[in-house]
PDB file of N, CA and C in Angstrom:
ATOM      1  N   MET A   1      25.856 144.875 127.760  1.00 27.00           N
ATOM      2  CA  MET A   1      27.071 144.080 127.667  1.00 27.00           C
ATOM      3  C   MET A   1      27.591 144.145 126.233  1.00 27.00           C
ATOM      4  N   ALA A   2      28.922 144.158 126.102  1.00 34.00           N
ATOM      5  CA  ALA A   2      29.538 144.241 124.776  1.00 34.00           C
ATOM      6  C   ALA A   2      29.212 142.983 123.967  1.00 34.00           C
ATOM      7  N   GLN A   3      29.103 143.206 122.679  1.00 36.00           N
ATOM      8  CA  GLN A   3      28.829 142.094 121.767  1.00 36.00           C
ATOM      9  C   GLN A   3      29.999 141.111 121.827  1.00 36.00           C
ATOM     10  N   GLU A   4      29.714 139.816 121.879  1.00 40.00           N
ATOM     11  CA  GLU A   4      30.779 138.814 121.915  1.00 40.00           C
ATOM     12  C   GLU A   4      31.507 138.804 120.579  1.00 40.00           C
ATOM     13  N   ILE A   5      32.808 138.761 120.670  1.00 42.00           N
ATOM     14  CA  ILE A   5      33.647 138.747 119.479  1.00 42.00           C
ATOM     15  C   ILE A   5      34.169 137.335 119.294  1.00 42.00           C
ATOM     16  N   VAL A   6      33.872 136.728 118.165  1.00 45.00           N
ATOM     17  CA  VAL A   6      34.373 135.385 117.888  1.00 45.00           C
ATOM     18  C   VAL A   6      34.915 135.385 116.470  1.00 45.00           C
ATOM     19  N   ARG A   7      36.248 135.285 116.347  1.00 50.00           N
ATOM     20  CA  ARG A   7      36.883 135.154 115.043  1.00 50.00           C
ATOM     21  C   ARG A   7      37.924 134.061 115.174  1.00 50.00           C
ATOM     22  N   THR A   8      37.950 133.142 114.245  1.00 50.00           N
ATOM     23  CA  THR A   8      38.922 132.062 114.297  1.00 50.00           C
ATOM     24  C   THR A   8      39.547 131.868 112.927  1.00 50.00           C
ATOM     25  N   MET A   9      40.775 131.362 112.922  1.00 52.00           N
ATOM     26  CA  MET A   9      41.449 131.002 111.683  1.00 52.00           C
ATOM     27  C   MET A   9      42.553 130.027 112.024  1.00 52.00           C
ATOM     28  N   ASP A  10      42.980 129.251 111.054  1.00 51.00           N
ATOM     29  CA  ASP A  10      44.173 128.458 111.269  1.00 51.00           C
ATOM     30  C   ASP A  10      45.327 129.133 110.544  1.00 51.00           C
ATOM     31  N   LYS A  11      46.517 128.572 110.654  1.00 51.00           N
ATOM     32  CA  LYS A  11      47.704 129.201 110.082  1.00 51.00           C
ATOM     33  C   LYS A  11      47.632 129.334 108.568  1.00 51.00           C
ATOM     34  N   ARG A  12      46.818 128.525 107.917  1.00 51.00           N
ATOM     35  CA  ARG A  12      46.693 128.593 106.464  1.00 51.00           C
ATOM     36  C   ARG A  12      45.538 129.476 106.038  1.00 51.00           C
ATOM     37  N   GLY A  13      44.864 130.085 107.005  1.00 49.00           N
ATOM     38  CA  GLY A  13      43.734 130.940 106.669  1.00 49.00           C
ATOM     39  C   GLY A  13      42.468 130.173 106.365  1.00 49.00           C
ATOM     40  N   ILE A  14      42.348 128.974 106.928  1.00 45.00           N
ATOM     41  CA  ILE A  14      41.173 128.136 106.686  1.00 45.00           C
ATOM     42  C   ILE A  14      40.305 128.134 107.937  1.00 45.00           C
ATOM     43  N   ARG A  15      39.007 128.290 107.744  1.00 47.00           N
ATOM     44  CA  ARG A  15      38.083 128.298 108.877  1.00 47.00           C
ATOM     45  C   ARG A  15      38.117 126.940 109.568  1.00 47.00           C
ATOM     46  N   PRO A  16      38.407 126.919 110.848  1.00 48.00           N
ATOM     47  CA  PRO A  16      38.488 125.644 111.566  1.00 48.00           C
ATOM     48  C   PRO A  16      37.116 125.110 111.929  1.00 48.00           C
ATOM     49  N   ASP A  17      37.070 123.798 112.160  1.00 48.00           N
ATOM     50  CA  ASP A  17      35.840 123.179 112.633  1.00 48.00           C
ATOM     51  C   ASP A  17      35.749 123.257 114.149  1.00 48.00           C
ATOM     52  N   VAL A  18      36.905 123.299 114.800  1.00 43.00           N
ATOM     53  CA  VAL A  18      36.941 123.337 116.257  1.00 43.00           C
ATOM     54  C   VAL A  18      37.664 124.607 116.683  1.00 43.00           C
ATOM     55  N   ARG A  19      37.003 125.421 117.481  1.00 46.00           N
ATOM     56  CA  ARG A  19      37.593 126.677 117.940  1.00 46.00           C
ATOM     57  C   ARG A  19      38.472 126.449 119.156  1.00 46.00           C
ATOM     58  N   GLY A  20      39.506 127.272 119.282  1.00 43.00           N
ATOM     59  CA  GLY A  20      40.349 127.245 120.460  1.00 43.00           C
ATOM     60  C   GLY A  20      41.486 126.242 120.420  1.00 43.00           C
ATOM     61  N   MET A  21      41.636 125.486 119.349  1.00 48.00           N
ATOM     62  CA  MET A  21      42.734 124.534 119.259  1.00 48.00           C
ATOM     63  C   MET A  21      44.038 125.277 119.020  1.00 48.00           C
ATOM     64  N   ARG A  22      45.166 124.684 119.407  1.00 49.00           N
ATOM     65  CA  ARG A  22      46.463 125.289 119.171  1.00 49.00           C
ATOM     66  C   ARG A  22      46.612 125.574 117.676  1.00 49.00           C
ATOM     67  N   GLY A  23      47.187 126.730 117.350  1.00 57.00           N
ATOM     68  CA  GLY A  23      47.354 127.101 115.958  1.00 57.00           C
ATOM     69  C   GLY A  23      46.226 127.963 115.433  1.00 57.00           C
ATOM     70  N   TYR A  24      45.235 128.211 116.269  1.00 64.00           N
ATOM     71  CA  TYR A  24      44.118 129.055 115.886  1.00 64.00           C
ATOM     72  C   TYR A  24      44.160 130.347 116.684  1.00 64.00           C
ATOM     73  N   VAL A  25      43.585 131.375 116.119  1.00 72.00           N
ATOM     74  CA  VAL A  25      43.425 132.634 116.819  1.00 72.00           C
ATOM     75  C   VAL A  25      41.957 132.725 117.198  1.00 72.00           C
ATOM     76  N   LEU A  26      41.687 132.848 118.468  1.00 73.00           N
ATOM     77  CA  LEU A  26      40.308 132.978 118.940  1.00 73.00           C
ATOM     78  C   LEU A  26      40.174 134.332 119.614  1.00 73.00           C
ATOM     79  N   ILE A  27      39.301 135.152 119.080  1.00 77.00           N
ATOM     80  CA  ILE A  27      39.090 136.495 119.600  1.00 77.00           C
ATOM     81  C   ILE A  27      37.734 136.524 120.291  1.00 77.00           C
ATOM     82  N   GLN A  28      37.749 136.857 121.567  1.00 74.00           N
ATOM     83  CA  GLN A  28      36.504 136.989 122.310  1.00 74.00           C
ATOM     84  C   GLN A  28      36.337 138.383 122.898  1.00 74.00           C
ATOM     85  N   SER A  29      37.376 139.212 122.791  1.00 78.00           N
ATOM     86  CA  SER A  29      37.292 140.558 123.343  1.00 78.00           C
ATOM     87  C   SER A  29      38.296 141.453 122.630  1.00 78.00           C
ATOM     88  N   VAL A  30      38.148 142.729 122.826  1.00 82.00           N
ATOM     89  CA  VAL A  30      39.104 143.685 122.268  1.00 82.00           C
ATOM     90  C   VAL A  30      40.478 143.466 122.900  1.00 82.00           C
ATOM     91  N   GLU A  31      40.501 143.047 124.146  1.00 86.00           N
ATOM     92  CA  GLU A  31      41.773 142.764 124.821  1.00 86.00           C
ATOM     93  C   GLU A  31      42.521 141.626 124.128  1.00 86.00           C
ATOM     94  N   ASP A  32      41.787 140.634 123.591  1.00 84.00           N
ATOM     95  CA  ASP A  32      42.417 139.549 122.837  1.00 84.00           C
ATOM     96  C   ASP A  32      43.113 140.103 121.596  1.00 84.00           C
ATOM     97  N   VAL A  33      42.446 141.018 120.898  1.00 87.00           N
ATOM     98  CA  VAL A  33      43.053 141.645 119.715  1.00 87.00           C
ATOM     99  C   VAL A  33      44.329 142.354 120.128  1.00 87.00           C
ATOM    100  N   ASP A  34      44.274 143.132 121.206  1.00 90.00           N
ATOM    101  CA  ASP A  34      45.455 143.860 121.674  1.00 90.00           C
ATOM    102  C   ASP A  34      46.588 142.909 122.035  1.00 90.00           C
ATOM    103  N   ARG A  35      46.255 141.771 122.663  1.00 90.00           N
ATOM    104  CA  ARG A  35      47.285 140.791 123.024  1.00 90.00           C
ATOM    105  C   ARG A  35      47.954 140.219 121.775  1.00 90.00           C
ATOM    106  N   TYR A  36      47.151 139.868 120.760  1.00 90.00           N
ATOM    107  CA  TYR A  36      47.729 139.328 119.526  1.00 90.00           C
ATOM    108  C   TYR A  36      48.577 140.371 118.803  1.00 90.00           C
ATOM    109  N   ILE A  37      48.121 141.609 118.778  1.00 93.00           N
ATOM    110  CA  ILE A  37      48.926 142.676 118.160  1.00 93.00           C
ATOM    111  C   ILE A  37      50.247 142.822 118.911  1.00 93.00           C
ATOM    112  N   GLY A  38      50.230 142.674 120.235  1.00 94.00           N
ATOM    113  CA  GLY A  38      51.474 142.710 121.018  1.00 94.00           C
ATOM    114  C   GLY A  38      52.420 141.580 120.645  1.00 94.00           C
ATOM    115  N   GLN A  39      51.873 140.376 120.423  1.00 94.00           N
ATOM    116  CA  GLN A  39      52.703 139.240 120.002  1.00 94.00           C
ATOM    117  C   GLN A  39      53.306 139.502 118.619  1.00 94.00           C
ATOM    118  N   ILE A  40      52.512 140.069 117.736  1.00 95.00           N
ATOM    119  CA  ILE A  40      52.995 140.383 116.388  1.00 95.00           C
ATOM    120  C   ILE A  40      54.122 141.417 116.474  1.00 95.00           C
ATOM    121  N   ARG A  41      53.931 142.415 117.311  1.00 96.00           N
ATOM    122  CA  ARG A  41      54.952 143.458 117.490  1.00 96.00           C
ATOM    123  C   ARG A  41      56.250 142.868 118.053  1.00 96.00           C
ATOM    124  N   LYS A  42      56.148 141.917 118.985  1.00 96.00           N
ATOM    125  CA  LYS A  42      57.348 141.288 119.553  1.00 96.00           C
ATOM    126  C   LYS A  42      58.100 140.494 118.487  1.00 96.00           C
ATOM    127  N   ALA A  43      57.371 139.735 117.665  1.00 96.00           N
ATOM    128  CA  ALA A  43      58.027 138.974 116.593  1.00 96.00           C
ATOM    129  C   ALA A  43      58.723 139.916 115.618  1.00 96.00           C
ATOM    130  N   ALA A  44      58.096 141.057 115.317  1.00 97.00           N
ATOM    131  CA  ALA A  44      58.716 142.046 114.425  1.00 97.00           C
ATOM    132  C   ALA A  44      59.973 142.634 115.071  1.00 97.00           C
ATOM    133  N   ALA A  45      59.922 142.902 116.370  1.00 97.00           N
ATOM    134  CA  ALA A  45      61.096 143.432 117.072  1.00 97.00           C
ATOM    135  C   ALA A  45      62.235 142.417 117.078  1.00 97.00           C
ATOM    136  N   ASP A  46      61.909 141.138 117.257  1.00 96.00           N
ATOM    137  CA  ASP A  46      62.943 140.092 117.222  1.00 96.00           C
ATOM    138  C   ASP A  46      63.591 140.020 115.844  1.00 96.00           C
ATOM    139  N   ALA A  47      62.789 140.137 114.790  1.00 96.00           N
ATOM    140  CA  ALA A  47      63.339 140.138 113.434  1.00 96.00           C
ATOM    141  C   ALA A  47      64.200 141.377 113.202  1.00 96.00           C
ATOM    142  N   GLN A  48      63.759 142.512 113.709  1.00 97.00           N
ATOM    143  CA  GLN A  48      64.528 143.746 113.566  1.00 97.00           C
ATOM    144  C   GLN A  48      65.891 143.624 114.263  1.00 97.00           C
ATOM    145  N   THR A  49      65.907 143.024 115.435  1.00 97.00           N
ATOM    146  CA  THR A  49      67.163 142.809 116.161  1.00 97.00           C
ATOM    147  C   THR A  49      68.103 141.935 115.346  1.00 97.00           C
ATOM    148  N   TRP A  50      67.571 140.859 114.757  1.00 96.00           N
ATOM    149  CA  TRP A  50      68.398 139.970 113.928  1.00 96.00           C
ATOM    150  C   TRP A  50      68.967 140.737 112.737  1.00 96.00           C
ATOM    151  N   MET A  51      68.109 141.500 112.040  1.00 96.00           N
ATOM    152  CA  MET A  51      68.569 142.247 110.857  1.00 96.00           C
ATOM    153  C   MET A  51      69.637 143.272 111.223  1.00 96.00           C
ATOM    154  N   ALA A  52      69.465 143.964 112.343  1.00 97.00           N
ATOM    155  CA  ALA A  52      70.423 144.994 112.759  1.00 97.00           C
ATOM    156  C   ALA A  52      71.801 144.404 113.058  1.00 97.00           C
ATOM    157  N   ALA A  53      71.844 143.136 113.456  1.00 97.00           N
ATOM    158  CA  ALA A  53      73.112 142.492 113.794  1.00 97.00           C
ATOM    159  C   ALA A  53      73.848 141.942 112.578  1.00 97.00           C
ATOM    160  N   GLN A  54      73.235 141.989 111.400  1.00 96.00           N
ATOM    161  CA  GLN A  54      73.835 141.390 110.208  1.00 96.00           C
ATOM    162  C   GLN A  54      74.890 142.293 109.589  1.00 96.00           C
ATOM    163  N   THR A  55      75.955 141.678 109.167  1.00 96.00           N
ATOM    164  CA  THR A  55      77.030 142.357 108.436  1.00 96.00           C
ATOM    165  C   THR A  55      77.407 141.468 107.262  1.00 96.00           C
ATOM    166  N   GLY A  56      78.241 141.981 106.401  1.00 95.00           N
ATOM    167  CA  GLY A  56      78.725 141.160 105.305  1.00 95.00           C
ATOM    168  C   GLY A  56      78.021 141.432 103.997  1.00 95.00           C
ATOM    169  N   ASP A  57      78.075 140.442 103.135  1.00 97.00           N
ATOM    170  CA  ASP A  57      77.573 140.555 101.772  1.00 97.00           C
ATOM    171  C   ASP A  57      76.057 140.766 101.758  1.00 97.00           C
ATOM    172  N   PRO A  58      75.578 141.824 101.117  1.00 96.00           N
ATOM    173  CA  PRO A  58      74.136 142.081 101.097  1.00 96.00           C
ATOM    174  C   PRO A  58      73.337 141.000 100.367  1.00 96.00           C
ATOM    175  N   LEU A  59      73.926 140.381  99.349  1.00 97.00           N
ATOM    176  CA  LEU A  59      73.223 139.299  98.655  1.00 97.00           C
ATOM    177  C   LEU A  59      73.056 138.085  99.557  1.00 97.00           C
ATOM    178  N   ASP A  60      74.076 137.825 100.379  1.00 97.00           N
ATOM    179  CA  ASP A  60      73.976 136.724 101.329  1.00 97.00           C
ATOM    180  C   ASP A  60      72.888 137.024 102.364  1.00 97.00           C
ATOM    181  N   LEU A  61      72.777 138.282 102.763  1.00 97.00           N
ATOM    182  CA  LEU A  61      71.722 138.674 103.693  1.00 97.00           C
ATOM    183  C   LEU A  61      70.342 138.385 103.097  1.00 97.00           C
ATOM    184  N   LEU A  62      70.132 138.775 101.854  1.00 97.00           N
ATOM    185  CA  LEU A  62      68.845 138.518 101.206  1.00 97.00           C
ATOM    186  C   LEU A  62      68.571 137.020 101.064  1.00 97.00           C
ATOM    187  N   ARG A  63      69.603 136.242 100.754  1.00 97.00           N
ATOM    188  CA  ARG A  63      69.440 134.788 100.663  1.00 97.00           C
ATOM    189  C   ARG A  63      69.015 134.221 102.005  1.00 97.00           C
ATOM    190  N   ARG A  64      69.667 134.664 103.071  1.00 97.00           N
ATOM    191  CA  ARG A  64      69.320 134.173 104.408  1.00 97.00           C
ATOM    192  C   ARG A  64      67.893 134.566 104.790  1.00 97.00           C
ATOM    193  N   MET A  65      67.489 135.782 104.440  1.00 97.00           N
ATOM    194  CA  MET A  65      66.135 136.241 104.754  1.00 97.00           C
ATOM    195  C   MET A  65      65.081 135.397 104.034  1.00 97.00           C
ATOM    196  N   LYS A  66      65.402 134.970 102.841  1.00 97.00           N
ATOM    197  CA  LYS A  66      64.452 134.199 102.030  1.00 97.00           C
ATOM    198  C   LYS A  66      64.453 132.706 102.364  1.00 97.00           C
ATOM    199  N   PHE A  67      65.638 132.132 102.622  1.00 97.00           N
ATOM    200  CA  PHE A  67      65.743 130.676 102.706  1.00 97.00           C
ATOM    201  C   PHE A  67      66.081 130.121 104.091  1.00 97.00           C
ATOM    202  N   ASP A  68      66.620 130.929 104.983  1.00 97.00           N
ATOM    203  CA  ASP A  68      66.956 130.436 106.324  1.00 97.00           C
ATOM    204  C   ASP A  68      65.826 130.761 107.295  1.00 97.00           C
ATOM    205  N   MET A  69      65.721 129.945 108.325  1.00 97.00           N
ATOM    206  CA  MET A  69      64.680 130.139 109.332  1.00 97.00           C
ATOM    207  C   MET A  69      65.162 131.166 110.362  1.00 97.00           C
ATOM    208  N   VAL A  70      65.215 132.430 109.944  1.00 96.00           N
ATOM    209  CA  VAL A  70      65.700 133.497 110.820  1.00 96.00           C
ATOM    210  C   VAL A  70      64.577 134.403 111.310  1.00 96.00           C
ATOM    211  N   GLY A  71      63.369 134.197 110.821  1.00 96.00           N
ATOM    212  CA  GLY A  71      62.222 134.984 111.248  1.00 96.00           C
ATOM    213  C   GLY A  71      61.384 134.214 112.255  1.00 96.00           C
ATOM    214  N   PHE A  72      60.259 134.803 112.633  1.00 94.00           N
ATOM    215  CA  PHE A  72      59.411 134.244 113.677  1.00 94.00           C
ATOM    216  C   PHE A  72      57.948 134.366 113.279  1.00 94.00           C
ATOM    217  N   HIS A  73      57.167 133.311 113.515  1.00 92.00           N
ATOM    218  CA  HIS A  73      55.736 133.396 113.256  1.00 92.00           C
ATOM    219  C   HIS A  73      55.164 134.486 114.162  1.00 92.00           C
ATOM    220  N   PRO A  74      54.348 135.384 113.622  1.00 92.00           N
ATOM    221  CA  PRO A  74      53.885 136.522 114.407  1.00 92.00           C
ATOM    222  C   PRO A  74      52.957 136.175 115.573  1.00 92.00           C
ATOM    223  N   ILE A  75      52.348 135.014 115.570  1.00 88.00           N
ATOM    224  CA  ILE A  75      51.464 134.617 116.670  1.00 88.00           C
ATOM    225  C   ILE A  75      52.085 133.499 117.494  1.00 88.00           C
ATOM    226  N   ASP A  76      52.514 132.429 116.847  1.00 85.00           N
ATOM    227  CA  ASP A  76      53.034 131.264 117.564  1.00 85.00           C
ATOM    228  C   ASP A  76      54.498 131.386 117.954  1.00 85.00           C
ATOM    229  N   GLY A  77      55.259 132.217 117.235  1.00 88.00           N
ATOM    230  CA  GLY A  77      56.661 132.432 117.567  1.00 88.00           C
ATOM    231  C   GLY A  77      57.632 131.400 117.023  1.00 88.00           C
ATOM    232  N   HIS A  78      57.148 130.367 116.312  1.00 90.00           N
ATOM    233  CA  HIS A  78      58.089 129.372 115.778  1.00 90.00           C
ATOM    234  C   HIS A  78      58.866 129.963 114.589  1.00 90.00           C
ATOM    235  N   ALA A  79      59.967 129.308 114.250  1.00 93.00           N
ATOM    236  CA  ALA A  79      60.860 129.814 113.213  1.00 93.00           C
ATOM    237  C   ALA A  79      60.215 129.791 111.828  1.00 93.00           C
ATOM    238  N   LEU A  80      60.452 130.864 111.087  1.00 94.00           N
ATOM    239  CA  LEU A  80      60.034 131.003 109.689  1.00 94.00           C
ATOM    240  C   LEU A  80      61.147 131.714 108.946  1.00 94.00           C
ATOM    241  N   ASN A  81      61.131 131.644 107.612  1.00 96.00           N
ATOM    242  CA  ASN A  81      62.027 132.541 106.904  1.00 96.00           C
ATOM    243  C   ASN A  81      61.435 133.942 107.026  1.00 96.00           C
ATOM    244  N   LEU A  82      62.273 134.948 106.883  1.00 97.00           N
ATOM    245  CA  LEU A  82      61.836 136.316 107.133  1.00 97.00           C
ATOM    246  C   LEU A  82      60.796 136.799 106.128  1.00 97.00           C
ATOM    247  N   VAL A  83      60.882 136.331 104.899  1.00 96.00           N
ATOM    248  CA  VAL A  83      59.895 136.716 103.892  1.00 96.00           C
ATOM    249  C   VAL A  83      58.517 136.203 104.300  1.00 96.00           C
ATOM    250  N   GLU A  84      58.446 134.971 104.777  1.00 95.00           N
ATOM    251  CA  GLU A  84      57.164 134.424 105.228  1.00 95.00           C
ATOM    252  C   GLU A  84      56.665 135.155 106.470  1.00 95.00           C
ATOM    253  N   GLN A  85      57.586 135.564 107.345  1.00 96.00           N
ATOM    254  CA  GLN A  85      57.166 136.342 108.511  1.00 96.00           C
ATOM    255  C   GLN A  85      56.476 137.634 108.071  1.00 96.00           C
ATOM    256  N   ILE A  86      57.017 138.283 107.065  1.00 96.00           N
ATOM    257  CA  ILE A  86      56.401 139.515 106.557  1.00 96.00           C
ATOM    258  C   ILE A  86      54.996 139.218 106.046  1.00 96.00           C
ATOM    259  N   HIS A  87      54.847 138.158 105.270  1.00 94.00           N
ATOM    260  CA  HIS A  87      53.525 137.799 104.732  1.00 94.00           C
ATOM    261  C   HIS A  87      52.546 137.492 105.862  1.00 94.00           C
ATOM    262  N   GLN A  88      52.970 136.651 106.801  1.00 92.00           N
ATOM    263  CA  GLN A  88      52.102 136.266 107.909  1.00 92.00           C
ATOM    264  C   GLN A  88      51.747 137.467 108.788  1.00 92.00           C
ATOM    265  N   THR A  89      52.722 138.345 109.007  1.00 94.00           N
ATOM    266  CA  THR A  89      52.477 139.534 109.833  1.00 94.00           C
ATOM    267  C   THR A  89      51.341 140.356 109.271  1.00 94.00           C
ATOM    268  N   TRP A  90      51.397 140.672 107.985  1.00 93.00           N
ATOM    269  CA  TRP A  90      50.374 141.556 107.419  1.00 93.00           C
ATOM    270  C   TRP A  90      49.055 140.851 107.187  1.00 93.00           C
ATOM    271  N   THR A  91      49.078 139.534 107.030  1.00 89.00           N
ATOM    272  CA  THR A  91      47.823 138.790 106.988  1.00 89.00           C
ATOM    273  C   THR A  91      47.117 138.896 108.339  1.00 89.00           C
ATOM    274  N   HIS A  92      47.865 138.665 109.414  1.00 89.00           N
ATOM    275  CA  HIS A  92      47.273 138.731 110.743  1.00 89.00           C
ATOM    276  C   HIS A  92      46.849 140.157 111.103  1.00 89.00           C
ATOM    277  N   VAL A  93      47.700 141.130 110.824  1.00 90.00           N
ATOM    278  CA  VAL A  93      47.358 142.515 111.176  1.00 90.00           C
ATOM    279  C   VAL A  93      46.104 142.970 110.430  1.00 90.00           C
ATOM    280  N   SER A  94      46.026 142.667 109.137  1.00 88.00           N
ATOM    281  CA  SER A  94      44.845 143.102 108.385  1.00 88.00           C
ATOM    282  C   SER A  94      43.594 142.393 108.887  1.00 88.00           C
ATOM    283  N   TRP A  95      43.724 141.134 109.253  1.00 85.00           N
ATOM    284  CA  TRP A  95      42.588 140.385 109.759  1.00 85.00           C
ATOM    285  C   TRP A  95      42.139 140.914 111.126  1.00 85.00           C
ATOM    286  N   LEU A  96      43.114 141.163 112.012  1.00 86.00           N
ATOM    287  CA  LEU A  96      42.789 141.653 113.344  1.00 86.00           C
ATOM    288  C   LEU A  96      42.286 143.101 113.325  1.00 86.00           C
ATOM    289  N   SER A  97      42.599 143.844 112.266  1.00 83.00           N
ATOM    290  CA  SER A  97      42.241 145.258 112.194  1.00 83.00           C
ATOM    291  C   SER A  97      40.908 145.517 111.517  1.00 83.00           C
ATOM    292  N   GLN A  98      40.143 144.490 111.263  1.00 76.00           N
ATOM    293  CA  GLN A  98      38.835 144.679 110.635  1.00 76.00           C
ATOM    294  C   GLN A  98      37.967 145.560 111.524  1.00 76.00           C
ATOM    295  N   PRO A  99      37.047 146.303 110.938  1.00 63.00           N
ATOM    296  CA  PRO A  99      36.171 147.171 111.738  1.00 63.00           C
ATOM    297  C   PRO A  99      35.481 146.387 112.847  1.00 63.00           C
ATOM    298  N   ARG A 100      35.291 147.039 113.950  1.00 56.00           N
ATOM    299  CA  ARG A 100      34.716 146.386 115.121  1.00 56.00           C
ATOM    300  C   ARG A 100      33.198 146.519 115.156  1.00 56.00           C
ATOM    301  N   GLY A 101      32.589 146.526 113.982  1.00 49.00           N
ATOM    302  CA  GLY A 101      31.131 146.621 113.900  1.00 49.00           C
ATOM    303  C   GLY A 101      30.496 145.254 113.853  1.00 49.00           C
ATOM    304  N   SER A 102      29.561 145.084 112.975  1.00 40.00           N
ATOM    305  CA  SER A 102      28.786 143.851 112.918  1.00 40.00           C
ATOM    306  C   SER A 102      29.617 142.637 112.539  1.00 40.00           C
ATOM    307  N   CYS A 103      30.733 142.830 111.831  1.00 45.00           N
ATOM    308  CA  CYS A 103      31.532 141.663 111.429  1.00 45.00           C
ATOM    309  C   CYS A 103      32.149 140.972 112.639  1.00 45.00           C
ATOM    310  N   TRP A 104      32.213 141.651 113.770  1.00 44.00           N
ATOM    311  CA  TRP A 104      32.798 141.038 114.959  1.00 44.00           C
ATOM    312  C   TRP A 104      31.930 139.934 115.535  1.00 44.00           C
ATOM    313  N   SER A 105      30.706 139.839 115.081  1.00 38.00           N
ATOM    314  CA  SER A 105      29.855 138.784 115.600  1.00 38.00           C
ATOM    315  C   SER A 105      29.927 137.521 114.758  1.00 38.00           C
ATOM    316  N   CYS A 106      30.772 137.527 113.739  1.00 39.00           N
ATOM    317  CA  CYS A 106      30.849 136.363 112.861  1.00 39.00           C
ATOM    318  C   CYS A 106      32.259 135.783 112.869  1.00 39.00           C
ATOM    319  N   THR A 107      32.384 134.602 112.318  1.00 42.00           N
ATOM    320  CA  THR A 107      33.676 133.937 112.182  1.00 42.00           C
ATOM    321  C   THR A 107      34.237 134.273 110.816  1.00 42.00           C
ATOM    322  N   ARG A 108      35.491 134.711 110.765  1.00 43.00           N
ATOM    323  CA  ARG A 108      36.099 135.090 109.493  1.00 43.00           C
ATOM    324  C   ARG A 108      37.486 134.484 109.383  1.00 43.00           C
ATOM    325  N   THR A 109      37.939 134.267 108.177  1.00 44.00           N
ATOM    326  CA  THR A 109      39.295 133.804 107.939  1.00 44.00           C
ATOM    327  C   THR A 109      40.105 134.970 107.428  1.00 44.00           C
ATOM    328  N   PRO A 110      41.423 134.993 107.668  1.00 48.00           N
ATOM    329  CA  PRO A 110      42.218 136.108 107.169  1.00 48.00           C
ATOM    330  C   PRO A 110      42.248 136.170 105.648  1.00 48.00           C
ATOM    331  N   ALA A 111      42.151 135.018 105.004  1.00 45.00           N
ATOM    332  CA  ALA A 111      42.178 135.017 103.543  1.00 45.00           C
ATOM    333  C   ALA A 111      40.996 135.775 102.964  1.00 45.00           C
ATOM    334  N   ALA A 112      39.884 135.751 103.666  1.00 41.00           N
ATOM    335  CA  ALA A 112      38.689 136.432 103.190  1.00 41.00           C
ATOM    336  C   ALA A 112      38.731 137.923 103.453  1.00 41.00           C
ATOM    337  N   THR A 113      39.616 138.366 104.358  1.00 41.00           N
ATOM    338  CA  THR A 113      39.635 139.756 104.756  1.00 41.00           C
ATOM    339  C   THR A 113      40.930 140.458 104.435  1.00 41.00           C
ATOM    340  N   ALA A 114      41.957 139.707 104.051  1.00 38.00           N
ATOM    341  CA  ALA A 114      43.280 140.308 103.819  1.00 38.00           C
ATOM    342  C   ALA A 114      43.347 140.978 102.469  1.00 38.00           C
TER     343      ALA A 114
END
């Protein structure tokens, strides 16, 4: 039987005391990793659609990307500014992309692996 995969984190990259609560990522299988990567990809596609629809002053575009809630959390989908979406996306991707060897049997935070 495949080794059980258990990795948890909260949105701030802090190891939780209780696994499986809303706002946490709980990985128990490779399929869970694939599902989370799919959610991250969807949030990126939604941001890409928003960016492609933008016209007008480029400085205003950058201001909106930084200060307006036009992006999406890569896992939960709630509104974020686009700059934070970029940060959260690569934190989650790097954390989910850790080697599938012995570290998969332990609990890790993205801050420790990003």
